[in-house]
Structure formats: C-alpha cells, structure tokens
Short mmCIF file of C-alpha atoms and ligand atoms in Angstrom, two decimals:
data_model
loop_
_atom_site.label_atom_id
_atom_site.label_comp_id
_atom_site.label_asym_id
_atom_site.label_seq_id
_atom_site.Cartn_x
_atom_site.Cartn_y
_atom_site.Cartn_z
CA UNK A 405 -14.01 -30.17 7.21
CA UNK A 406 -12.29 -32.27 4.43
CA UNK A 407 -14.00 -34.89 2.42
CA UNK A 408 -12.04 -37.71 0.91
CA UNK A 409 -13.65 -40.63 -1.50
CA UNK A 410 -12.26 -43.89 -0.94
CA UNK A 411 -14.67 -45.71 -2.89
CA UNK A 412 -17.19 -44.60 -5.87
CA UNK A 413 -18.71 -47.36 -6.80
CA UNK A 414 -22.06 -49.03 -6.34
CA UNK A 415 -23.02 -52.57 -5.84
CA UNK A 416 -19.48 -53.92 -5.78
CA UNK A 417 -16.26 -52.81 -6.97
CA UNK A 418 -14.88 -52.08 -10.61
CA UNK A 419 -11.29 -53.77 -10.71
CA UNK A 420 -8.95 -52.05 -8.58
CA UNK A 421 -11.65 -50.03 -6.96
CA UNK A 422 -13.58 -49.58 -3.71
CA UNK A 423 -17.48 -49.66 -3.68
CA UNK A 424 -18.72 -46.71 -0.78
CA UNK A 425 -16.52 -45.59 1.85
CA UNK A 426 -15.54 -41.81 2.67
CA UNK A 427 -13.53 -40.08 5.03
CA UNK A 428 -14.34 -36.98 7.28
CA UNK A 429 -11.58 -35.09 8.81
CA UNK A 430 -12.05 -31.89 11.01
CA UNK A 431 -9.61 -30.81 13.73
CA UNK A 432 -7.71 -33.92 13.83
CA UNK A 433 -10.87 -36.15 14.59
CA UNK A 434 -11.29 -38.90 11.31
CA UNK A 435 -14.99 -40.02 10.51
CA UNK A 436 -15.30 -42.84 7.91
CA UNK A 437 -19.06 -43.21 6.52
CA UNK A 438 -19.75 -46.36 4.94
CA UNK A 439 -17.03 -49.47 4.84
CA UNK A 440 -17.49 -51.23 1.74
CA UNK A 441 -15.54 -53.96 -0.55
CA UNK A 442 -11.90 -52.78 -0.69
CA UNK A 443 -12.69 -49.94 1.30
CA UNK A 444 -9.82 -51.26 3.77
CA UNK A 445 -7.34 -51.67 1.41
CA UNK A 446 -7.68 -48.11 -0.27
CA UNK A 447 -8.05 -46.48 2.99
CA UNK A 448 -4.65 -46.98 4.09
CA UNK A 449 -2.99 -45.04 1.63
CA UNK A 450 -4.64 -41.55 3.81
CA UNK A 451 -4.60 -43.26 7.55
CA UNK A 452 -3.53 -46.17 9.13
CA UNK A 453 -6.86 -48.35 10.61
CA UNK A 454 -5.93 -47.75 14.14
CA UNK A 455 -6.20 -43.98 13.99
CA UNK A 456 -9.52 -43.54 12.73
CA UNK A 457 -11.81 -42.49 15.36
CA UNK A 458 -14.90 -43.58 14.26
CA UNK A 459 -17.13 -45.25 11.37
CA UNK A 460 -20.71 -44.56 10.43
CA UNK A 461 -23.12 -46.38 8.74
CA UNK A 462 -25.91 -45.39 6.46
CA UNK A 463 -27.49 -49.77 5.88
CA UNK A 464 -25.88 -52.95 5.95
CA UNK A 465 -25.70 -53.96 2.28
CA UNK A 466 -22.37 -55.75 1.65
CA UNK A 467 -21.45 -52.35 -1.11
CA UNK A 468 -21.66 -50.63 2.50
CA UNK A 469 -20.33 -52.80 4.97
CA UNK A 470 -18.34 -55.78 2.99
CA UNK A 471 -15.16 -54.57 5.17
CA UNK A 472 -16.43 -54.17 8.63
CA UNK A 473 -15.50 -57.97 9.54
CA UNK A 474 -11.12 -56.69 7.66
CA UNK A 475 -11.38 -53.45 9.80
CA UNK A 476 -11.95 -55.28 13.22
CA UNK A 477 -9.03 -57.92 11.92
CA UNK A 478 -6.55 -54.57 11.30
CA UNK A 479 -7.85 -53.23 14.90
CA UNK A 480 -6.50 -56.74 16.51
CA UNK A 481 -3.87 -57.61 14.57
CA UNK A 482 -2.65 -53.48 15.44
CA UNK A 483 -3.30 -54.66 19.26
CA UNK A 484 -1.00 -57.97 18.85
CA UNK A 485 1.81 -55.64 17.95
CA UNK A 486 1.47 -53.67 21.15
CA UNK A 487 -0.43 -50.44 19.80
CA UNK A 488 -2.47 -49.19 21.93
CA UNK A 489 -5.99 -49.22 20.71
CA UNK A 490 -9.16 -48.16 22.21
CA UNK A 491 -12.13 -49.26 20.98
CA UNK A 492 -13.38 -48.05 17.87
CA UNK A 493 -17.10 -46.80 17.89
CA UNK A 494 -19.26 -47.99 14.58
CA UNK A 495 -22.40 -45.99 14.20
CA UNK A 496 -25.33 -47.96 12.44
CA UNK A 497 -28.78 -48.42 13.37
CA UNK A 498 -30.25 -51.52 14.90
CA UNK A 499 -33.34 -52.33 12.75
CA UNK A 500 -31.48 -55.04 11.61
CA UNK A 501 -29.96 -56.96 14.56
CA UNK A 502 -28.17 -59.37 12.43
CA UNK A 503 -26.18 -56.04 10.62
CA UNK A 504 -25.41 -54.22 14.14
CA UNK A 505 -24.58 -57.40 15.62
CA UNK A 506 -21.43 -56.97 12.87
CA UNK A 507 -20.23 -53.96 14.60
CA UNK A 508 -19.22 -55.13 17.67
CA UNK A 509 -15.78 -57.58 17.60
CA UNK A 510 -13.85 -58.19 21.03
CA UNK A 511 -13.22 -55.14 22.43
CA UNK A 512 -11.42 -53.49 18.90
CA UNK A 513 -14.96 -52.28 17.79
CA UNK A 514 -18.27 -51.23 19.48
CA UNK A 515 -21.85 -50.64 17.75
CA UNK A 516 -23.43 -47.49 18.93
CA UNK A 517 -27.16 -47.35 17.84
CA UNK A 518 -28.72 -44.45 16.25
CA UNK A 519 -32.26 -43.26 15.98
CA UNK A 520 -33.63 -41.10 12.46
CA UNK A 521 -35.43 -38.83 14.93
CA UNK A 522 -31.78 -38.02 16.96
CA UNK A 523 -29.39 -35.60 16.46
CA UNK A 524 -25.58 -37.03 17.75
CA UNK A 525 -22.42 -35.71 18.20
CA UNK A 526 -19.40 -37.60 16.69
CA UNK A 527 -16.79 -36.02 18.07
CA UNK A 528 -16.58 -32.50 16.11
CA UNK A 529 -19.29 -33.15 14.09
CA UNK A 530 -23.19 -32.79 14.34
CA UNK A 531 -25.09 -35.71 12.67
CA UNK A 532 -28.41 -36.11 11.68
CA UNK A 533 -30.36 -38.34 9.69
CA UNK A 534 -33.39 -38.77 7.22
CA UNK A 535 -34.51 -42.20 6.44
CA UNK A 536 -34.15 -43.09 2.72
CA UNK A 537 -36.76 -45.09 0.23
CA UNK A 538 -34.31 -48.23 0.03
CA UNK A 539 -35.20 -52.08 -0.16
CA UNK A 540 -33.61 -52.30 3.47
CA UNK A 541 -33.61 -49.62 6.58
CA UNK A 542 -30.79 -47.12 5.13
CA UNK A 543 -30.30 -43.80 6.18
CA UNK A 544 -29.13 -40.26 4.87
CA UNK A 545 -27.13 -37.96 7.06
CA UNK A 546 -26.36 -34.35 7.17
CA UNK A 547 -22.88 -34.33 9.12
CA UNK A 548 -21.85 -30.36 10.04
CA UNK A 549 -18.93 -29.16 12.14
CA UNK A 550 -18.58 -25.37 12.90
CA UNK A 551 -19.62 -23.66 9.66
CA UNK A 552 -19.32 -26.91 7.15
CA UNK A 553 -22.45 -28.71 6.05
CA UNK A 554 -22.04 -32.07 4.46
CA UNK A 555 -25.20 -34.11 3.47
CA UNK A 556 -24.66 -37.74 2.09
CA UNK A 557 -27.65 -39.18 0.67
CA UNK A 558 -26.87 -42.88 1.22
CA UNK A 559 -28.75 -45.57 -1.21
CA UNK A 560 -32.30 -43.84 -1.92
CA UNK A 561 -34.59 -43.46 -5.13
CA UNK A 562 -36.23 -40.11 -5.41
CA UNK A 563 -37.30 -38.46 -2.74
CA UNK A 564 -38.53 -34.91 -2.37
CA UNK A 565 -37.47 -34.54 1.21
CA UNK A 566 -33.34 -34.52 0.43
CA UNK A 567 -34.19 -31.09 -1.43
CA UNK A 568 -34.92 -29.95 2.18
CA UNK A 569 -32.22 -31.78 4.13
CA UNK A 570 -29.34 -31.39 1.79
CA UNK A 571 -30.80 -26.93 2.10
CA UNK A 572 -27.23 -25.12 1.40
CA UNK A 573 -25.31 -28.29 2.17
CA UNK A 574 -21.17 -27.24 1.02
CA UNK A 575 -20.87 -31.08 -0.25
CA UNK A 576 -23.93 -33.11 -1.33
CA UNK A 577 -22.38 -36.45 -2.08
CA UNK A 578 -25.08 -37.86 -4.01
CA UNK A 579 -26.22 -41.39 -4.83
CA UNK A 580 -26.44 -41.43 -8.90
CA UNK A 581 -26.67 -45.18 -9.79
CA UNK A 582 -28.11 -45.01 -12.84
CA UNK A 583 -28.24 -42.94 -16.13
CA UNK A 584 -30.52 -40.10 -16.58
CA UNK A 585 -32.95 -42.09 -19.08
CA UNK A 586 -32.89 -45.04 -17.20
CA UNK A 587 -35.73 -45.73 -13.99
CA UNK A 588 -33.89 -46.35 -10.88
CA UNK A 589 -36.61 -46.44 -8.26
CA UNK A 590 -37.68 -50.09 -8.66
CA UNK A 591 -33.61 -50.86 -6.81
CA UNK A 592 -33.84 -47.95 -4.78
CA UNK A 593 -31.37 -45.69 -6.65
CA UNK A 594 -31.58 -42.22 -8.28
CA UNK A 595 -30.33 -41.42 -11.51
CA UNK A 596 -28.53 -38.39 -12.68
CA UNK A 597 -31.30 -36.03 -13.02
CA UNK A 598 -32.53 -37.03 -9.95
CA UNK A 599 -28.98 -35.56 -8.39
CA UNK A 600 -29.29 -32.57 -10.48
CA UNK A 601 -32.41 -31.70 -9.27
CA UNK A 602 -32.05 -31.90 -5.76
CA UNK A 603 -28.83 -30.05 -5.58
CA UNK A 604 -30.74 -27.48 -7.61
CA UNK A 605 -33.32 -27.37 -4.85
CA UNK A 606 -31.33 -27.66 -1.99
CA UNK A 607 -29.13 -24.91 -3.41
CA UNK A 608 -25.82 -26.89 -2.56
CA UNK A 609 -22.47 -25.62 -3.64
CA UNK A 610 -20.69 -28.75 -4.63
CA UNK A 611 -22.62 -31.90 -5.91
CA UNK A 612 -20.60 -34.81 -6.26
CA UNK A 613 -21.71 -37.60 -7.98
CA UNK A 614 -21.62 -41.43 -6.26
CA UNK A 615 -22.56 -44.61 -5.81
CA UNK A 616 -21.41 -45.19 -9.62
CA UNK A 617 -22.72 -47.57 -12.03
CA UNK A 618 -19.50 -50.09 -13.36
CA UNK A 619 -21.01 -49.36 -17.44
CA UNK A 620 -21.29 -46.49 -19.63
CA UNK A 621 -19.42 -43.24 -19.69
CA UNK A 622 -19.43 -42.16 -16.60
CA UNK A 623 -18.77 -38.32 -18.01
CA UNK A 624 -22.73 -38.88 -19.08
CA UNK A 625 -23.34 -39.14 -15.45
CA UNK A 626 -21.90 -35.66 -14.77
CA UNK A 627 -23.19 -34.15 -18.13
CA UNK A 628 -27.04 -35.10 -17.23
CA UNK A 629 -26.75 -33.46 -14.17
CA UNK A 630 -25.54 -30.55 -14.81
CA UNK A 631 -28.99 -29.92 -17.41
CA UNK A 632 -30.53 -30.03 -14.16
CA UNK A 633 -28.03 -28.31 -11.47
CA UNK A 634 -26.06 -25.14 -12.39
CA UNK A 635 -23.32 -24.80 -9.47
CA UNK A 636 -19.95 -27.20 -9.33
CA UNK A 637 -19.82 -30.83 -10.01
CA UNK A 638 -17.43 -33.75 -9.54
CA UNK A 639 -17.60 -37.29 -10.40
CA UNK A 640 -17.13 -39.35 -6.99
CA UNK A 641 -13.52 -40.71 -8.01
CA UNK A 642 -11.14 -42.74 -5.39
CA UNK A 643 -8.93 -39.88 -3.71
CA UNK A 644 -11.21 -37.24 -4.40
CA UNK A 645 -10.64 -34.36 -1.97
CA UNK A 646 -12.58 -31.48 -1.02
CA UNK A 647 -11.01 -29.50 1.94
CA UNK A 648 -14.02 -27.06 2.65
CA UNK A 649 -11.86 -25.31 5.33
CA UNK A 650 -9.56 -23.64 2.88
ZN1 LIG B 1344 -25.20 -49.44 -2.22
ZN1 LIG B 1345 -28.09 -50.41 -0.57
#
C-alpha cells in the first residue's frame, strides 16, 4: 500500500496548497480519501482524474469536499474527448442528504452509502469506520489491504477510542489542527499532543501529522508530538509518500 498527501491543510488552503485529499494505491487499484480545495489541481501531477478508481469520504465540510463538483467536470469533460469512462464510485455517508446528493453527477460519478457499523471492500482494500466527535457526521476509517494497516482519523477532537482503532496501524494520518497548548475540542480538532498520544497508545509505526493549521511553525507541530509519541513522525506535506510495500 502507498500513501500519497495531496493536501495538508485544514480549513482551506495556504497559497499554492491543497486542504485534505490523499491517495491510496495498492496493486494498481487508486483510492482518494477526502477531495478538498485544490485537491484537483494537485492531484494531477500523480494520476490523471479518469483513472482513479474510487473516492472516499470521511464529512462534507467544503476543506473535505470543495472539489467533488471539479472532479465530476474532469470525468465529463474526459468523456467529451472520447475516453472511455465508467462511472466513478464516491463513498460518503448519507446522514446528510444534501452532501451525498453531491456525489452523484450524470453518470461520471455515483454515491455509494456507508454505514459506521459496516465493514466494505473497496476494491483491494478493507474499510472500516469509527464515527468521530465533529460539529457534523464525520467519520474515521481504518483502510487495510493484505498486511498494510492505514487508519485516518478524519476531523475529530479527542477521543479515547482512536487509541483502539488506529491498534498497530503502519500509517496513522492524524488530524493535528491546533498547537499543543492550545484547546481544540470546542471546533472539533485535536492538537499535537493529542496525536502523540494516541499513536503512543495505538502503538503505530508512522504518525503523520495533518489537517495543518495555516500559522505558526509548523516544526512545533511535530516537536510536541514527539514529547508524547516515541516511533517515526512526518509533517503531512503535499507529495508526501510512504510506500509501506517496500
Ligand atoms: Zn476539515
Ligand atoms: Zn470538518
């Protein structure tokens, strides 16, 4: 399994950046989590549009979704020139008909509705889910394909569940929106210590750090976490890749 970042950042993008989008590959298959603002854009410097073969996501904030509606345009437009294109599944929930509503476009794109209580099969890969403490319906998943385990926390503040979910995840991709002195919970975010300390529970071997706040030093982000969690960790950073496979 290989993990690229697209986009770091939280809320919206910094300039010339991407706000949450990811990229799954294993065995040829390509699983996008999260389509945020820019997240188009940046994402075809690793794969054209067309080729993905799915997209999951974890709420409909616009930091998570902003470039569904672009996607579905690339998907047409790809169709007008004679590509062949089959329709893209886009895995969201459906708590929020308005958001799912968004997945579906003409017959480039297709909403497929998940349950927190279901475990689904993406093509190679095993997904399940934990629902997060978020303003709005959101949802963590743990994604695994053959021995890879990759748990992505979504939006969330603290919760003591993810030390159980993310248990000897390869890749936690964590949420870390705010500082480590600073009290996220009230916007549904975790701060750095937060991160530490569930990798340190869950045991994980790489943390990496997302969902970025656009002040600061970012490096303070990393440093605060690593008081709290002992094993490797990376700043989320666009073109960030971790091939666990090799
Ligand atoms: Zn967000
Ligand atoms: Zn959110």
């Amino acid at each position: 399994m290989k993990l690229t970042v697209i986009g770091p950042w939280g809320g919206y993008p910094k300039v010339n950046g991407a706000s949450a989008g990811y990229l799954l590959e294993h065995k040829g298959f390509h699983l996008l989590v999260d389509c945020g603002s820019a997240v188009l854009s940046k994402l075809q410097q690793y794969i054209q549009p067309e080729l993905l073969d799915a997209v999951i996501i974890s709420h409909y904030h616009p930091d998570h979704i902003a470039d569904i509606g672009v996607l579905q345009h690339a998907l047409i437009i790809s169709k007008y020139m004679n590509k062949e294109i089959k329709t893209l599944p886009i895995y969201g929930h459906d708590e929020n008909q308005h958001g799912f509503q968004l997945l579906f476009f003409d017959d480039v794109t297709k909403g497929v509705a998940y349950q927190e209580d279901q475990e689904i099969h993406i093509g190679p890969f095993k997904v399940s889910f934990l629902r997060t403490k978020h303003p709005v319906p959101c949802f963590a998943m743990r994604i695994e394909a053959e021995n890879s385990v990759f748990v992505f926390t979504a939006d969330s503040s603290y919760l003591e569940e993810f030390s159980s979910f993310a248990a000897n995840a390869d890749i936690l991709l964590c949420e870390s929106n705010f500082y480590g002195d600073m009290d996220g919970s009230a916007a549904g975010h975790m701060t750095s210590y937060e991160a530490g300390q569930i990798a340190q529970a869950a045991q994980v071997k790489h943390l990496i750090l997302t969902h970025l706040p656009q002040y600061g030093e970012l490096e303070q982000i990393k440093m605060e976490a690593s008081e709290k969690f002992s094993g490797s960790i990376f700043l989320a950073e666009e073109g960030l890749s971790l091939d666990l496979s090799k």
